[in-house]
Coordinates of C-alpha atoms in Angstrom, one line a residue:
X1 CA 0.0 0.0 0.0
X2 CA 1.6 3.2 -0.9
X3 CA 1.9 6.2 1.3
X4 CA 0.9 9.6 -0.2
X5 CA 2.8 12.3 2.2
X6 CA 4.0 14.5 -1.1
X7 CA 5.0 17.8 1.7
X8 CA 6.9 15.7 3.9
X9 CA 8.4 13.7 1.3
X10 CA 9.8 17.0 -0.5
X11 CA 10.9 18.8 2.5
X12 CA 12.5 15.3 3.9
X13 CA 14.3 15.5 0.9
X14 CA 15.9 18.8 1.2
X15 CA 16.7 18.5 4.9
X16 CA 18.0 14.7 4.9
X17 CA 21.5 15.6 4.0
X18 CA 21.8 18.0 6.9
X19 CA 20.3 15.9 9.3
X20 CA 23.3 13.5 8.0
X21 CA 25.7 16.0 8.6
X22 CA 24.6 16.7 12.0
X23 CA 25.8 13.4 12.9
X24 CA 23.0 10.7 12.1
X25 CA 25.0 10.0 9.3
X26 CA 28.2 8.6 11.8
X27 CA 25.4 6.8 13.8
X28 CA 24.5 5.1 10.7
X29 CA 27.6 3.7 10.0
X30 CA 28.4 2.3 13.5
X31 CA 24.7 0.6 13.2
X32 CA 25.1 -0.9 9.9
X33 CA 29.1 -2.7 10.7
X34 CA 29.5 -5.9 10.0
X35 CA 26.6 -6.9 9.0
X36 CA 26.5 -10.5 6.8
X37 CA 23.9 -11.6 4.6
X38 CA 20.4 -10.3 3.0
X39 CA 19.1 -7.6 5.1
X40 CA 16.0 -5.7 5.0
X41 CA 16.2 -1.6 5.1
X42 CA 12.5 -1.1 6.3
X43 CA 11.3 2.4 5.8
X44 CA 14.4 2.9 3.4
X45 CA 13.4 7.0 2.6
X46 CA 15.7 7.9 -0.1
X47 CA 18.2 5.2 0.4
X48 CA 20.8 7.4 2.5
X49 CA 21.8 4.2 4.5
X50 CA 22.7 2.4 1.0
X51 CA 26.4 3.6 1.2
X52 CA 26.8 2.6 4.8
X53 CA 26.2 -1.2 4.2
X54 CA 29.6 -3.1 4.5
X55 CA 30.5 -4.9 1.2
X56 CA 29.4 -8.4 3.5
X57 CA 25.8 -7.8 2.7
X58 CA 24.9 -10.0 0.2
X59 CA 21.7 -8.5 -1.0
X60 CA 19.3 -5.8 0.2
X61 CA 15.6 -4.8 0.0
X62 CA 14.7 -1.8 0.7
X63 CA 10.8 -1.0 1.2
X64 CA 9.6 2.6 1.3
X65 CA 6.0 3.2 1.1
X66 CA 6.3 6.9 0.0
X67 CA 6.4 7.1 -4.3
X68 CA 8.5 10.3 -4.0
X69 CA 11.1 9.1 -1.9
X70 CA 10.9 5.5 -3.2
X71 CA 12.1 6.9 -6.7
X72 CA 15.0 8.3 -5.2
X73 CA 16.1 5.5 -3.5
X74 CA 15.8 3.5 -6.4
X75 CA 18.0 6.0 -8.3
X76 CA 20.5 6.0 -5.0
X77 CA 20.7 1.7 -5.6
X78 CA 21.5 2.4 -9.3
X79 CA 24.9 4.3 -8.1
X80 CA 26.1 1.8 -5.3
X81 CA 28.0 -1.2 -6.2
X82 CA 25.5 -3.3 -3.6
X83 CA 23.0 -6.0 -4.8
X84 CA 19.9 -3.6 -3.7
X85 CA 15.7 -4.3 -4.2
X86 CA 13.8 -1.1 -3.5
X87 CA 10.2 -1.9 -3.2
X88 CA 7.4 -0.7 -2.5
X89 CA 5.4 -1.7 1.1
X90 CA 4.7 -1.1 4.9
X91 CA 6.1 -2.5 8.0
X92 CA 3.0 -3.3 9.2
X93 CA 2.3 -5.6 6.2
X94 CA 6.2 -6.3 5.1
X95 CA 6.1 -7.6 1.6
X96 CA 9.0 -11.0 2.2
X97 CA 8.4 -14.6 3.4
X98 CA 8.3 -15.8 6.3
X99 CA 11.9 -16.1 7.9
X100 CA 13.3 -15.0 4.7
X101 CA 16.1 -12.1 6.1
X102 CA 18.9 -12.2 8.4
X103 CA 18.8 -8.9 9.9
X104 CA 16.3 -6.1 9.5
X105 CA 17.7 -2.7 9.5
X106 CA 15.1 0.7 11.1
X107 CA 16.1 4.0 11.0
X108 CA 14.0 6.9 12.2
X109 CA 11.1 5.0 11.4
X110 CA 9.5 3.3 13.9
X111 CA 8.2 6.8 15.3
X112 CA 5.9 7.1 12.2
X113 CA 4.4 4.1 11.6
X114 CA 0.5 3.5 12.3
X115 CA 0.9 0.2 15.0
X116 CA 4.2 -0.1 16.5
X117 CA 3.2 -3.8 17.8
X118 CA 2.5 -4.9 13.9
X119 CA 5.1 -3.7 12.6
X120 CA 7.6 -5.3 15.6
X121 CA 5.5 -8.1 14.8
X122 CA 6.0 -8.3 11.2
X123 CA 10.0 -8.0 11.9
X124 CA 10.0 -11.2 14.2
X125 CA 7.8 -12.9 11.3
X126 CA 10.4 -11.9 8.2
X127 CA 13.5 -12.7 10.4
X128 CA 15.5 -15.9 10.3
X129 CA 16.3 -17.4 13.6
X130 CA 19.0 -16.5 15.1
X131 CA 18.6 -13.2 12.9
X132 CA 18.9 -9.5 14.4
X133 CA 17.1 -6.2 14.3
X134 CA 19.2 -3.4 14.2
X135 CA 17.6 0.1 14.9
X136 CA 18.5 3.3 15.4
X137 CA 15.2 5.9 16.6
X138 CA 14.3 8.2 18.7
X139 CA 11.2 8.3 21.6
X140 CA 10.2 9.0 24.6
X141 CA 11.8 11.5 26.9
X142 CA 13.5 10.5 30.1
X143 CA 12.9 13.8 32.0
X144 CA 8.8 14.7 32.9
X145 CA 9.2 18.0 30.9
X146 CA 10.5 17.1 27.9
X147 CA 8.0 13.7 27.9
X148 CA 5.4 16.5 28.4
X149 CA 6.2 18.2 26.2
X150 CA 6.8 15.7 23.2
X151 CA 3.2 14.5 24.3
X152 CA 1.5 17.8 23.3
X153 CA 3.0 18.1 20.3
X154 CA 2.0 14.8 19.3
X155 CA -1.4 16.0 19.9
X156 CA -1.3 18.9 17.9
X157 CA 1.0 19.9 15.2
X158 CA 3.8 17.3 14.7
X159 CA 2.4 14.3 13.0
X160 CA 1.3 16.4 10.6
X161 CA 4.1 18.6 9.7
X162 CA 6.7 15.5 10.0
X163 CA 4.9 12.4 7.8
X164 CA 3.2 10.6 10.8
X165 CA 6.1 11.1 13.4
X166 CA 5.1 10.7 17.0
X167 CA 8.1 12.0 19.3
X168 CA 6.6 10.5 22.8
X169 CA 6.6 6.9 22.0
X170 CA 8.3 4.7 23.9
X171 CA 10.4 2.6 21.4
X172 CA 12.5 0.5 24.5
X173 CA 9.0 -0.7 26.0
X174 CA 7.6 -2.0 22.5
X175 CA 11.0 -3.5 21.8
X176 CA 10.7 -5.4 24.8
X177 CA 6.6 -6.1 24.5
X178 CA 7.1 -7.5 20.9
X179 CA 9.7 -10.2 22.8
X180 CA 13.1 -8.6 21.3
X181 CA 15.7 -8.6 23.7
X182 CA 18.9 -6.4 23.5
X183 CA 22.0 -7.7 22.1
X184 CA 24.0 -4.8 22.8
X185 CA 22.6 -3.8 26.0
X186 CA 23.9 -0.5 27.8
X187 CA 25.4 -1.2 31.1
X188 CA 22.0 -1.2 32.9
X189 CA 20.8 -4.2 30.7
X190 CA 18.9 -2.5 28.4
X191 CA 18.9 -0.7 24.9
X192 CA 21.2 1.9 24.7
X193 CA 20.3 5.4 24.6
X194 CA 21.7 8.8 25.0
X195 CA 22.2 10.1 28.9
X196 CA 20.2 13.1 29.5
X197 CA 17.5 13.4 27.6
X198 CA 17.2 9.7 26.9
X199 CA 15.5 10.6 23.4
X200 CA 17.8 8.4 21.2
X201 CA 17.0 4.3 21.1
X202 CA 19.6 2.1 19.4
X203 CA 21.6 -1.0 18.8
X204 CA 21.0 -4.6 18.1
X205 CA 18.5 -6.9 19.3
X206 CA 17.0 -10.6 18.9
X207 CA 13.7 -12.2 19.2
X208 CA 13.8 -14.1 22.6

């Protein structure tokens, strides 16, 4: 099912590549090192992970659900030397067999899609065993102001002037609710994030 958001989609566009220069794009290539085998960029945007991916993948598909962005990505694939799919999909409905990948790759995505749970869900269904989800988003607040805060804007103004983005959720607890367990747990046991404001989420994690 395609996903029509043609003002996001334009304005992600422009302000992607200084997003990556304001660091994401470093993050992005500790997330995606050594990685083996077919993986699964879910939620690829314009493919600005693509020249991140160690030359150990095998094979990539990307699924974007947006045709603007989708395009580009497909153009980005044609100017990497990787074995690269992008398709079209959502990760609440992923479009691959079951146990078909060996790691799944998110990105600021899980944020914006319409059922957190589903989409967890249908990451565990597409994954091998033994494979890993690999993630790298951003959620819900660790201090009582900014949490506020992200929570009115999510009732107002920001899922609609950022594509479906919700800033408040709270990516560790559906991590854990969909049964994935952190592979590279911070030193408290649990998925790392970033001191202070606690808004980032990332790292690696398998299905328990």
């Amino acid at each position: 099912m395609a996903q029509h958001r043609p003002l996001f989609s334009r304005i992600y566009r422009w302000a992607s590549p200084l997003i990556e220069r304001g660091g994401i794009g470093q993050r992005r290539r500790k997330l995606l090192d050594g990685l083996t085998g077919e993986v699964l960029d879910l939620g690829a945007g314009t493919g600005v992970n693509f020249v991140h991916y160690p030359e150990s993948v095998t094979h990539i598909v990307a699924v974007e659900p947006d045709p603007y962005l989708r395009n580009i990505a497909i153009d980005a694939a044609q100017h990497t030397r990787m074995s690269i799919d992008v398709v079209g999909g959502r990760a609440e409905s992923i479009p691959m067999p079951d146990a078909s990948i060996d790691a799944v790759i998110t990105t600021l995505v899980l944020c914006s899609v319409t059922d957190v749970d589903q989409a967890l869900a249908e990451i565990r269904r597409v994954l091998r065993p033994g494979g890993e989800l690999r993630f790298l988003e951003h959620g819900r607040g660790e201090s009582r102001l900014i949490y506020r805060c992200q929570r009115v804007l999510d009732a107002t103004v920001w899922p609609y002037l950022f594509g479906g983005c919700h800033l408040s959720r709270d990516i560790r607890h559906a991590l854990g609710r969909a049964g994935f367990v952190p592979s590279t747990p911070d030193g408290a046991g649990r998925f790392g994030y970033r001191r202070g404001s606690g808004i980032w989420v990332y790292g690696t994690a398998r299905a328990s």
